[in-house]
XYZ file of N, CA and C in Angstrom:
690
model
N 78.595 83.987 80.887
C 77.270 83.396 80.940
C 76.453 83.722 79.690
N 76.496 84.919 79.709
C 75.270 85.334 77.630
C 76.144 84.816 76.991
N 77.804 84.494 76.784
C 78.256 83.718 75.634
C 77.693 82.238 75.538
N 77.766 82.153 76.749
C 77.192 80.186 77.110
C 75.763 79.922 76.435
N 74.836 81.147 76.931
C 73.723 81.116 76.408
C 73.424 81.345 75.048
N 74.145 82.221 74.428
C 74.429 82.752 72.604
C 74.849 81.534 72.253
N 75.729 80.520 73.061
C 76.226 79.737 71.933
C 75.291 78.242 72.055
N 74.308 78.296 72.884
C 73.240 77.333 73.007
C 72.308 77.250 72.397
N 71.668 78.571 72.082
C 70.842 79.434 71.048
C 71.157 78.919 69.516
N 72.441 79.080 69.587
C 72.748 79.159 68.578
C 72.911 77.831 68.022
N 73.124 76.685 68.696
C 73.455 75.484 67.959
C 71.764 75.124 68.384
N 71.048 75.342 68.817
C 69.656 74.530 68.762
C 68.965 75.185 67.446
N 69.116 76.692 66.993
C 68.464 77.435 65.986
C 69.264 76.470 64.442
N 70.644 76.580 64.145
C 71.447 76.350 62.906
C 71.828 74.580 62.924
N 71.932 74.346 64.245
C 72.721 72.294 64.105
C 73.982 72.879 64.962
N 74.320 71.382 65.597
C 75.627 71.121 65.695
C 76.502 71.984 64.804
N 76.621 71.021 63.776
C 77.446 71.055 63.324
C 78.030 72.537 62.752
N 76.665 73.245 61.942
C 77.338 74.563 61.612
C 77.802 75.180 62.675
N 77.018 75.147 64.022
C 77.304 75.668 65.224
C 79.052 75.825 65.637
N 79.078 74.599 65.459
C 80.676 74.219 65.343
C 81.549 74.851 64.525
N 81.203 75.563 63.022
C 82.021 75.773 62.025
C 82.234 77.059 62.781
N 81.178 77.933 63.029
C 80.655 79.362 63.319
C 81.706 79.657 64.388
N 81.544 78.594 65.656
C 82.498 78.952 66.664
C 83.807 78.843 66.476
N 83.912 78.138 65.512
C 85.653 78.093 64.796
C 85.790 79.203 64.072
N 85.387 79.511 63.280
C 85.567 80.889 62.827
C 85.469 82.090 63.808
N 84.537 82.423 65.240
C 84.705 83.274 65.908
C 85.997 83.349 66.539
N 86.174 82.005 66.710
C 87.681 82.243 67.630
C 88.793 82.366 67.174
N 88.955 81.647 65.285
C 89.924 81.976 64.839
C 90.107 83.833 64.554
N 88.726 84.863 64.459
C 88.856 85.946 64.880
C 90.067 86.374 65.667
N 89.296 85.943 66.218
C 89.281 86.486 67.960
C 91.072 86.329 68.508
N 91.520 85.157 67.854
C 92.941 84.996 67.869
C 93.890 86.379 66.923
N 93.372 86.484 66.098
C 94.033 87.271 64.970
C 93.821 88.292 65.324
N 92.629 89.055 65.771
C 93.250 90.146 66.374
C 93.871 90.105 67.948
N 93.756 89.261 69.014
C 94.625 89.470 69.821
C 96.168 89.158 69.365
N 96.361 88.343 68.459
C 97.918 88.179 68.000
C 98.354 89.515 67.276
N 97.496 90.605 66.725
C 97.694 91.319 65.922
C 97.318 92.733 66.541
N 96.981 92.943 68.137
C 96.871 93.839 69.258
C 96.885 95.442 68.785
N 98.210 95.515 68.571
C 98.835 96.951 68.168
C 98.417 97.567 66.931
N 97.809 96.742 66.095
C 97.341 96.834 64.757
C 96.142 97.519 64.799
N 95.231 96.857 65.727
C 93.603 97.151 66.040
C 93.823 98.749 66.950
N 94.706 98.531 67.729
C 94.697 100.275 68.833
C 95.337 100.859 68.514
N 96.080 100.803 66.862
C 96.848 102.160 66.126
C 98.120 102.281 66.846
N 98.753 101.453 67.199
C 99.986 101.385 67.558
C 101.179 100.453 67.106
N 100.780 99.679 65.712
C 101.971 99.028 64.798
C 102.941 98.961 65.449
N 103.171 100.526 64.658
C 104.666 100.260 64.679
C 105.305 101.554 66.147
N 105.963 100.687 66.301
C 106.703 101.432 67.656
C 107.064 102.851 67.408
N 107.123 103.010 68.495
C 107.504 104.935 68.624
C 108.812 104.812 68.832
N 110.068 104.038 68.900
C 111.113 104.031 68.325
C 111.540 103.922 67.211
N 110.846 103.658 65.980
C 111.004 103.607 64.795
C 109.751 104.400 64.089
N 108.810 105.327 64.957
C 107.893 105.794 63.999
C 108.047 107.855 64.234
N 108.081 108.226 62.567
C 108.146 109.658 63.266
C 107.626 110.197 62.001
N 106.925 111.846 62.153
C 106.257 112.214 61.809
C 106.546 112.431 60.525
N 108.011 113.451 60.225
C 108.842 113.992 58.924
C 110.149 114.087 59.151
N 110.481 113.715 58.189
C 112.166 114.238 58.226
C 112.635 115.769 58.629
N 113.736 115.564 59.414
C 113.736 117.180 59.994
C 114.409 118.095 58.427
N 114.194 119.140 58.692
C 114.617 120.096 57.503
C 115.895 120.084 57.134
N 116.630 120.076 58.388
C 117.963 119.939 58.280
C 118.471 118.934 57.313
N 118.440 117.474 57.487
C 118.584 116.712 57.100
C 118.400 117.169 55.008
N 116.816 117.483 55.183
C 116.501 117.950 53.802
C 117.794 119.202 53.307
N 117.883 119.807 53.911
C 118.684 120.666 53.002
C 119.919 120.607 52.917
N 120.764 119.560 53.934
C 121.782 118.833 53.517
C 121.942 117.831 52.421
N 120.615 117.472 52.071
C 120.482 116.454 50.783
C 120.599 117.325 49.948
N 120.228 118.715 49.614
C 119.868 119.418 48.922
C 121.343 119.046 47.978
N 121.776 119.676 49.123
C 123.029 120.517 49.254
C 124.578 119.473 48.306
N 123.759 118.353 48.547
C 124.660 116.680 48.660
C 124.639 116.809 46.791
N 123.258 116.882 46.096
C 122.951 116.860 44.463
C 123.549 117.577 43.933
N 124.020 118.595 44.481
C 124.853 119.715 43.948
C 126.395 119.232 43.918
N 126.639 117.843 44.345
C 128.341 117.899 44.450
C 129.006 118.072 42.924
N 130.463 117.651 43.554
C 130.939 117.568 41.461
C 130.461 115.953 41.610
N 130.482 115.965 39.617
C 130.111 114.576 39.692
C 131.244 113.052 40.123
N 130.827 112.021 39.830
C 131.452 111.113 40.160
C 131.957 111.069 41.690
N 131.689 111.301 42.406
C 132.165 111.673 44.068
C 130.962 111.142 44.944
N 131.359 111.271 46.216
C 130.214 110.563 47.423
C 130.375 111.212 48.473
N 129.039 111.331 48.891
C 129.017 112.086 50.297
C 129.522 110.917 51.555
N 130.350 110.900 52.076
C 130.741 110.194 53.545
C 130.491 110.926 54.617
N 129.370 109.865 55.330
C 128.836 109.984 56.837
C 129.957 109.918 57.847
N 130.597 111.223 58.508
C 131.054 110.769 60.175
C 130.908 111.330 61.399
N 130.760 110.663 62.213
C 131.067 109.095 62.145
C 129.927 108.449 61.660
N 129.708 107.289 61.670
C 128.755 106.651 61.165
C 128.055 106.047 62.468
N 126.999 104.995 61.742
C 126.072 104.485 63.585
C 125.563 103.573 62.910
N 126.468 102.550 64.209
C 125.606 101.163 64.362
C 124.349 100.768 63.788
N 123.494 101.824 64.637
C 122.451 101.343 64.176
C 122.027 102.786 64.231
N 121.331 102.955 62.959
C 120.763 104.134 62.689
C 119.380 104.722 63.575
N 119.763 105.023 64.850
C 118.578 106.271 65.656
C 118.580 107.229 65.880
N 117.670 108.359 65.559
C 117.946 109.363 65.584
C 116.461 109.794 67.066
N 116.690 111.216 67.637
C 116.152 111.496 68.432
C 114.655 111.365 68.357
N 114.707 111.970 66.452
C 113.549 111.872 66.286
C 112.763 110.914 65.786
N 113.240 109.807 65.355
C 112.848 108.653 64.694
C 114.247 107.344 64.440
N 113.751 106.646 64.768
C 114.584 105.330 64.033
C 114.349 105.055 62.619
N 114.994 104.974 61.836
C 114.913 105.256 60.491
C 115.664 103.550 60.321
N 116.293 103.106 60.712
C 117.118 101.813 60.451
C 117.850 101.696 59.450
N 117.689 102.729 58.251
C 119.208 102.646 57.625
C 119.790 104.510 57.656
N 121.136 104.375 57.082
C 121.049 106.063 57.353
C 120.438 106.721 56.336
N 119.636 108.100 57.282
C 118.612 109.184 56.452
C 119.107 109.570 55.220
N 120.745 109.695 55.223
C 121.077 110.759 54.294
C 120.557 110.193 52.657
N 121.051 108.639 52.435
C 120.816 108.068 51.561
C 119.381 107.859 50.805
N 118.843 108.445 51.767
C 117.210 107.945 51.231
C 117.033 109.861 50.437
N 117.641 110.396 50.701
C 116.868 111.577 50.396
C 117.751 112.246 49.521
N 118.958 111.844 48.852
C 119.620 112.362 47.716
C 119.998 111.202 47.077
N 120.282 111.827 45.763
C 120.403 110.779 44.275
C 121.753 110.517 44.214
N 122.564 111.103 44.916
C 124.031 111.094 44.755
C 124.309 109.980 45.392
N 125.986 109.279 45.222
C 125.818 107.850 46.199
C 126.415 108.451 47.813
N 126.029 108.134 48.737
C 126.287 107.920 49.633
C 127.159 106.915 50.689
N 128.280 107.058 51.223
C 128.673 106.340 52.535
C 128.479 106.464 53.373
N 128.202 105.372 54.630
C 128.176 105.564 55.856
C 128.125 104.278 56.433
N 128.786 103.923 57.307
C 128.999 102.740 58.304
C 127.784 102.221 58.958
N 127.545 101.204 58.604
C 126.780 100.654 59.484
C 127.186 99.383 60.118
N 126.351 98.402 60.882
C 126.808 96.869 60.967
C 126.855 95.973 59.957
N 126.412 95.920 59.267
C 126.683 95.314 57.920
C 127.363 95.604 57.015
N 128.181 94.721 56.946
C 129.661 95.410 55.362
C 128.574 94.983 53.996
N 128.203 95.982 53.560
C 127.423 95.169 52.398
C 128.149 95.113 50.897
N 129.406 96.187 51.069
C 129.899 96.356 49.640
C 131.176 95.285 49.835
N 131.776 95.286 49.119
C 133.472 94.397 48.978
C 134.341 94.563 50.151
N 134.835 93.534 50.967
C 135.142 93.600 52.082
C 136.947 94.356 52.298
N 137.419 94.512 51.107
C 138.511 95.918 51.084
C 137.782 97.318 51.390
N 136.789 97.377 50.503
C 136.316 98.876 50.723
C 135.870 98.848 52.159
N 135.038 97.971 52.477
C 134.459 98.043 54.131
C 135.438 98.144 55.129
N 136.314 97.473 54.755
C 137.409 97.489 55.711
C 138.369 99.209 55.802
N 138.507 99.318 54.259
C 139.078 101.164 54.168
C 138.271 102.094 54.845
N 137.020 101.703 54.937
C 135.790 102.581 55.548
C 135.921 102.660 57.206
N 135.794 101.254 57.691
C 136.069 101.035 58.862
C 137.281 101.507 59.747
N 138.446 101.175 58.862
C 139.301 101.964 59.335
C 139.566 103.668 59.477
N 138.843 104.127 58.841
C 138.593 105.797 58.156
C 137.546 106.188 59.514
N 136.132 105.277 59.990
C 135.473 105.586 60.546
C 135.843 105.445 62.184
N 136.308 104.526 62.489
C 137.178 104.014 63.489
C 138.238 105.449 64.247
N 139.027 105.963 63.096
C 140.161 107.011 63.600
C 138.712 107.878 64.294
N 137.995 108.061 63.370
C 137.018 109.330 63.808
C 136.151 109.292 65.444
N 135.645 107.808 65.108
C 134.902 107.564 66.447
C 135.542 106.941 67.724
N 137.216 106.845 67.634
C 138.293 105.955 68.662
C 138.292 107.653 69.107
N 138.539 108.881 68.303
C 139.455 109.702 68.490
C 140.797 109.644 68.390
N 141.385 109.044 66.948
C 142.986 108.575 67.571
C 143.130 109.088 66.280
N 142.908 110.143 65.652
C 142.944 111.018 64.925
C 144.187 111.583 64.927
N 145.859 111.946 64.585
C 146.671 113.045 64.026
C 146.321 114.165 62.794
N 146.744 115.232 63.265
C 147.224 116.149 62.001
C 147.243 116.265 61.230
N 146.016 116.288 60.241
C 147.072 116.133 58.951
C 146.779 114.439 58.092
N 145.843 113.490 59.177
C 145.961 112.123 58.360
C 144.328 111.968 58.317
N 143.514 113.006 58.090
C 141.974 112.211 57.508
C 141.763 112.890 56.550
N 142.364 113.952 55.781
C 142.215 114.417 54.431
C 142.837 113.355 53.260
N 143.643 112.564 53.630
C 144.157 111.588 52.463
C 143.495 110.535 52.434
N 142.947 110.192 53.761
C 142.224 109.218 53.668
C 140.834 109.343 52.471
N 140.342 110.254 53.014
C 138.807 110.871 52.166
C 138.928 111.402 51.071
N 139.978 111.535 50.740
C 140.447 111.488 49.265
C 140.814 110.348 48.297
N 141.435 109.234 49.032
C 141.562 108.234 48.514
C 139.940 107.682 48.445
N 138.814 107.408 49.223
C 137.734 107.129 49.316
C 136.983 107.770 48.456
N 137.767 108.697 47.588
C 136.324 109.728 47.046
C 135.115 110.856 46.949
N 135.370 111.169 48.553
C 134.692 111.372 48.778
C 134.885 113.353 48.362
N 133.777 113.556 48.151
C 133.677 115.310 47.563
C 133.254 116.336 48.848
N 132.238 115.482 50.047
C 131.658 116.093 51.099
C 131.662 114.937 52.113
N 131.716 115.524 53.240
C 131.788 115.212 54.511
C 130.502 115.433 55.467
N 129.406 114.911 55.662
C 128.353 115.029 56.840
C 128.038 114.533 58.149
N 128.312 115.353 59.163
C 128.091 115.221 60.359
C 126.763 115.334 61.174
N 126.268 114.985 61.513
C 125.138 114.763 62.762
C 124.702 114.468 63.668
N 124.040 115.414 64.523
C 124.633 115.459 65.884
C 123.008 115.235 66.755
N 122.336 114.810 66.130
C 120.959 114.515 66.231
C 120.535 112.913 66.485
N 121.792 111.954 66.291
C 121.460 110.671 66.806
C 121.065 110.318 68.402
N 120.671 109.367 68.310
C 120.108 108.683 69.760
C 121.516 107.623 69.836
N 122.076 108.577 71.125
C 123.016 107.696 70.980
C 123.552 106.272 71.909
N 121.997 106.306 72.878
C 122.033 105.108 73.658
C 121.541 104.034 72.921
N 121.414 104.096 71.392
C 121.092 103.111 70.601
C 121.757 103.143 69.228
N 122.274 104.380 69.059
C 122.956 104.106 67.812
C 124.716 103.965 67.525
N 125.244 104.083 68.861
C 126.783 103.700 68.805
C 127.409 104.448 68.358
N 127.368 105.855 68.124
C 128.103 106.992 67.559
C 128.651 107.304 68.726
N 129.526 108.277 68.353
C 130.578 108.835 68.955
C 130.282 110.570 69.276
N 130.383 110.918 70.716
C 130.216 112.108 71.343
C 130.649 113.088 70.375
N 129.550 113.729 70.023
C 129.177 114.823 68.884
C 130.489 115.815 69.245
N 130.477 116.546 70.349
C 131.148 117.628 70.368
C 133.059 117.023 70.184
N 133.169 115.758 70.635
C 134.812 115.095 70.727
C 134.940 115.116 68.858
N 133.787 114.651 68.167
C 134.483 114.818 66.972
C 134.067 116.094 66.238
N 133.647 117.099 66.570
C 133.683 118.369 66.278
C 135.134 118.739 66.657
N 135.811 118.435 67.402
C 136.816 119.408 68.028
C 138.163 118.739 67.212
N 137.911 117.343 66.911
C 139.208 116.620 66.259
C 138.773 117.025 64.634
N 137.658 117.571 64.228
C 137.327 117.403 62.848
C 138.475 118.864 62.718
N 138.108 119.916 63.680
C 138.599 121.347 63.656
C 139.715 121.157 63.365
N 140.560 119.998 63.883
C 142.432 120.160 63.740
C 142.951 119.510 62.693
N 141.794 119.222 61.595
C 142.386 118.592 60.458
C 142.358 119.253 59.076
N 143.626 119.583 57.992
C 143.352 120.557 57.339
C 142.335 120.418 56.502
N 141.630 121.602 55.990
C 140.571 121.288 55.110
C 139.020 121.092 55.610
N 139.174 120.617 57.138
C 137.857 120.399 57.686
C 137.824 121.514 58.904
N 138.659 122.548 58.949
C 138.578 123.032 60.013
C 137.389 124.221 60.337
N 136.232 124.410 59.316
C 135.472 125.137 59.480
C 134.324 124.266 58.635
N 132.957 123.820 59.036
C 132.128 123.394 58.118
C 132.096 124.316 56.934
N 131.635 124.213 55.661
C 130.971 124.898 54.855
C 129.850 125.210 54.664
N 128.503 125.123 55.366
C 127.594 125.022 56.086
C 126.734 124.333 57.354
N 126.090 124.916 58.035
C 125.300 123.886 58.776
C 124.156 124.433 59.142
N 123.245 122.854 59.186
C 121.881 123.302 59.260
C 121.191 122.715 60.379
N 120.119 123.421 60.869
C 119.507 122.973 61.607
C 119.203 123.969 63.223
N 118.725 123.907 64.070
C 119.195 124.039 65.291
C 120.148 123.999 66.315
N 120.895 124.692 66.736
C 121.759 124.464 67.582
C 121.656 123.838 69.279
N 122.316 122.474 69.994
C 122.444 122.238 71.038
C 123.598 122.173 71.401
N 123.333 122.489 72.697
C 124.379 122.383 73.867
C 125.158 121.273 74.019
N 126.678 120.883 73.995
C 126.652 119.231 74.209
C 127.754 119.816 75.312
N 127.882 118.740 76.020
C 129.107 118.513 76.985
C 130.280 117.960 76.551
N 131.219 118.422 77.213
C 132.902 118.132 76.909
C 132.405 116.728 77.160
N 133.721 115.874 76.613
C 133.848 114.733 76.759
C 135.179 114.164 77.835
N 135.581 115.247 78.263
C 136.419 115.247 79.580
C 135.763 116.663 80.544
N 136.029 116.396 82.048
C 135.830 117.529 82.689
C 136.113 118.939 81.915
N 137.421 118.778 81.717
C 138.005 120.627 81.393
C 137.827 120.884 80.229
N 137.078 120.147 79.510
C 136.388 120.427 78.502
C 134.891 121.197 78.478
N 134.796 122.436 78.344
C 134.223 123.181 78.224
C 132.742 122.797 77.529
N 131.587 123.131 77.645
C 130.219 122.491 76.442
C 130.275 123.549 75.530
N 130.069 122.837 74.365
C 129.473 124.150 73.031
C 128.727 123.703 72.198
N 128.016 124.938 71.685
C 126.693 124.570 71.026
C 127.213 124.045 69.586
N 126.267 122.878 69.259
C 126.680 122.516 67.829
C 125.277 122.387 67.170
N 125.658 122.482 65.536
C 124.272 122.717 64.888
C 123.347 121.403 64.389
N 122.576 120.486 63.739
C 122.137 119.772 63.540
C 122.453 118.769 62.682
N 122.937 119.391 61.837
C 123.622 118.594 60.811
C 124.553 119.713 60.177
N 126.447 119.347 59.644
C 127.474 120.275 59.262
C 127.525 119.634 57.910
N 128.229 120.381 57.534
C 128.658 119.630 55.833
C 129.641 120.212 55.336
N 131.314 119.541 55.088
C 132.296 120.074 54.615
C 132.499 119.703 53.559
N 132.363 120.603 52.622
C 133.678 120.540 51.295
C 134.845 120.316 51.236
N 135.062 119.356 50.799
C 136.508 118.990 50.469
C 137.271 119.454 49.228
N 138.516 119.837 49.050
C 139.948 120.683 48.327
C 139.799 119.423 47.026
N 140.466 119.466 46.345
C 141.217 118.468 45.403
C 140.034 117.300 45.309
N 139.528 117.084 44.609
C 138.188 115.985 45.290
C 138.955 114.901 44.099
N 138.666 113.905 44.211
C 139.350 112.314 43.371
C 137.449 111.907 42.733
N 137.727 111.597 41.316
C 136.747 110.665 41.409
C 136.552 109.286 42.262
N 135.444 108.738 41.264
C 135.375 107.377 42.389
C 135.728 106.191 41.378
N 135.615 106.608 40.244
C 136.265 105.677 39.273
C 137.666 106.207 38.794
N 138.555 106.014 38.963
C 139.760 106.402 38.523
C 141.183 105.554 38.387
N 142.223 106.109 37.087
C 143.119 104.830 37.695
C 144.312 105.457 38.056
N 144.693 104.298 38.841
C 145.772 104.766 40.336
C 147.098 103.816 38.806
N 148.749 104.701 39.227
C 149.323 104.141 39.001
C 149.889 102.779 39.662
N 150.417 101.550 38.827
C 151.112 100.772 39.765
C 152.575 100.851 40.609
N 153.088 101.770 40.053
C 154.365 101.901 40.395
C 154.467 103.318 41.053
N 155.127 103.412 42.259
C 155.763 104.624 42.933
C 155.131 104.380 44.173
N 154.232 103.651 44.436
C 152.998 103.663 45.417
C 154.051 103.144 47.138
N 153.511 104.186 47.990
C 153.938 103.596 49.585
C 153.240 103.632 50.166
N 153.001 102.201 50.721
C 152.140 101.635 51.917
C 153.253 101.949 53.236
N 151.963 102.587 54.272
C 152.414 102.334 55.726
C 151.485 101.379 56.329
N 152.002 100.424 56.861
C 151.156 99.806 57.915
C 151.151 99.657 59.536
């Protein structure tokens, strides 16, 4: 009713017509912020993708990442779908944003050359299937380049598609070379076996292994002597 009356007021004081412009402009308002809701009550951006700081951990695994030898790459495993972490959705992975060194890690998008994505996939795959042997993910990550290995056990994993933290802690243990991190940072949680008689144990926030013999990432392979298994 006072709008009815404001807007009666108002076209007998200014005309029609401006009357008209005025109320077009109030409402085109009036649209823009109800289309734009979350904007006006400080709530943008979602609390699945919004978080305060990067955890420390994370930071001092980057640290840790600048220090490799040169020409080499840190590889994420397993990797995640989609990058969520407990504490924030970050949407691509953390590690990359916070060291200068290059980084791998799986996501849904193959963005590099679809051999390498595919060597990746298959590399990331053994890790997150669990169909892991003895003895066969040190050649792999050598052929890939890679100088360090980072694990994290801090994803959200009803959204990011990783693989039960403690199952690849226990397959990382039986492979040579990875059988003890070389550091880890962060806080320690509790996780559960991934079968009954599997026992829970605490794991730390983020691990990081050094790898033996490290390969650059530019290098040349001979053509001759070479055996493929498929």
């Amino acid at each position: 009713g006072l709008g009815g009356l404001a807007a009666a007021e108002l076209r007998h004081r200014i005309g029609a017509r401006t009357a008209l412009l005025v109320g077009a402009g109030v409402l085109g308002a009036a649209l823009v912020v109800v289309a734009n809701r979350p904007a006006f009550e400080g709530d943008l951006l979602d609390r699945q993708v919004a978080y305060g700081q990067v955890p420390a951990a994370w930071e001092q695994a980057a640290a840790d990442v600048d220090r490799m030898p040169p020409a080499t790459r840190a590889l994420v495993l397993p990797g995640q779908l989609f990058p969520f972490y407990r504490w924030g959705g970050t949407q691509d992975p953390i590690l990359a944003a916070l060291t200068e060194r290059p980084v791998t890690a799986r996501s849904t998008v193959p963005y590099s050359d679809l051999h390498a994505a595919d060597m990746l996939y298959i590399t990331d795959n053994l890790v997150q299937q669990r169909r892991l042997v003895p003895g066969q993910l040190m050649p792999l990550l050598r052929l890939l380049g890679a100088g360090t290995v980072i694990t994290g056990t801090d994803d959200d994993r009803n959204r990011s598609g990783a693989s039960q933290p403690l199952g690849v802690a226990q397959d990382l243990a039986r492979q040579r070379g990875l059988r003890r991190p070389a550091r880890s940072y962060g806080p320690r949680r509790e996780f559960g076996g991934v079968r009954d008689l599997d026992p829970p144990a605490a794991l730390p926030q983020v691990r990081r292994y050094d790898l033996p013999d490290v390969r650059r990432l530019v290098r040349v392979e001979p053509v001759a002597g070479q055996t493929t298994v498929d």
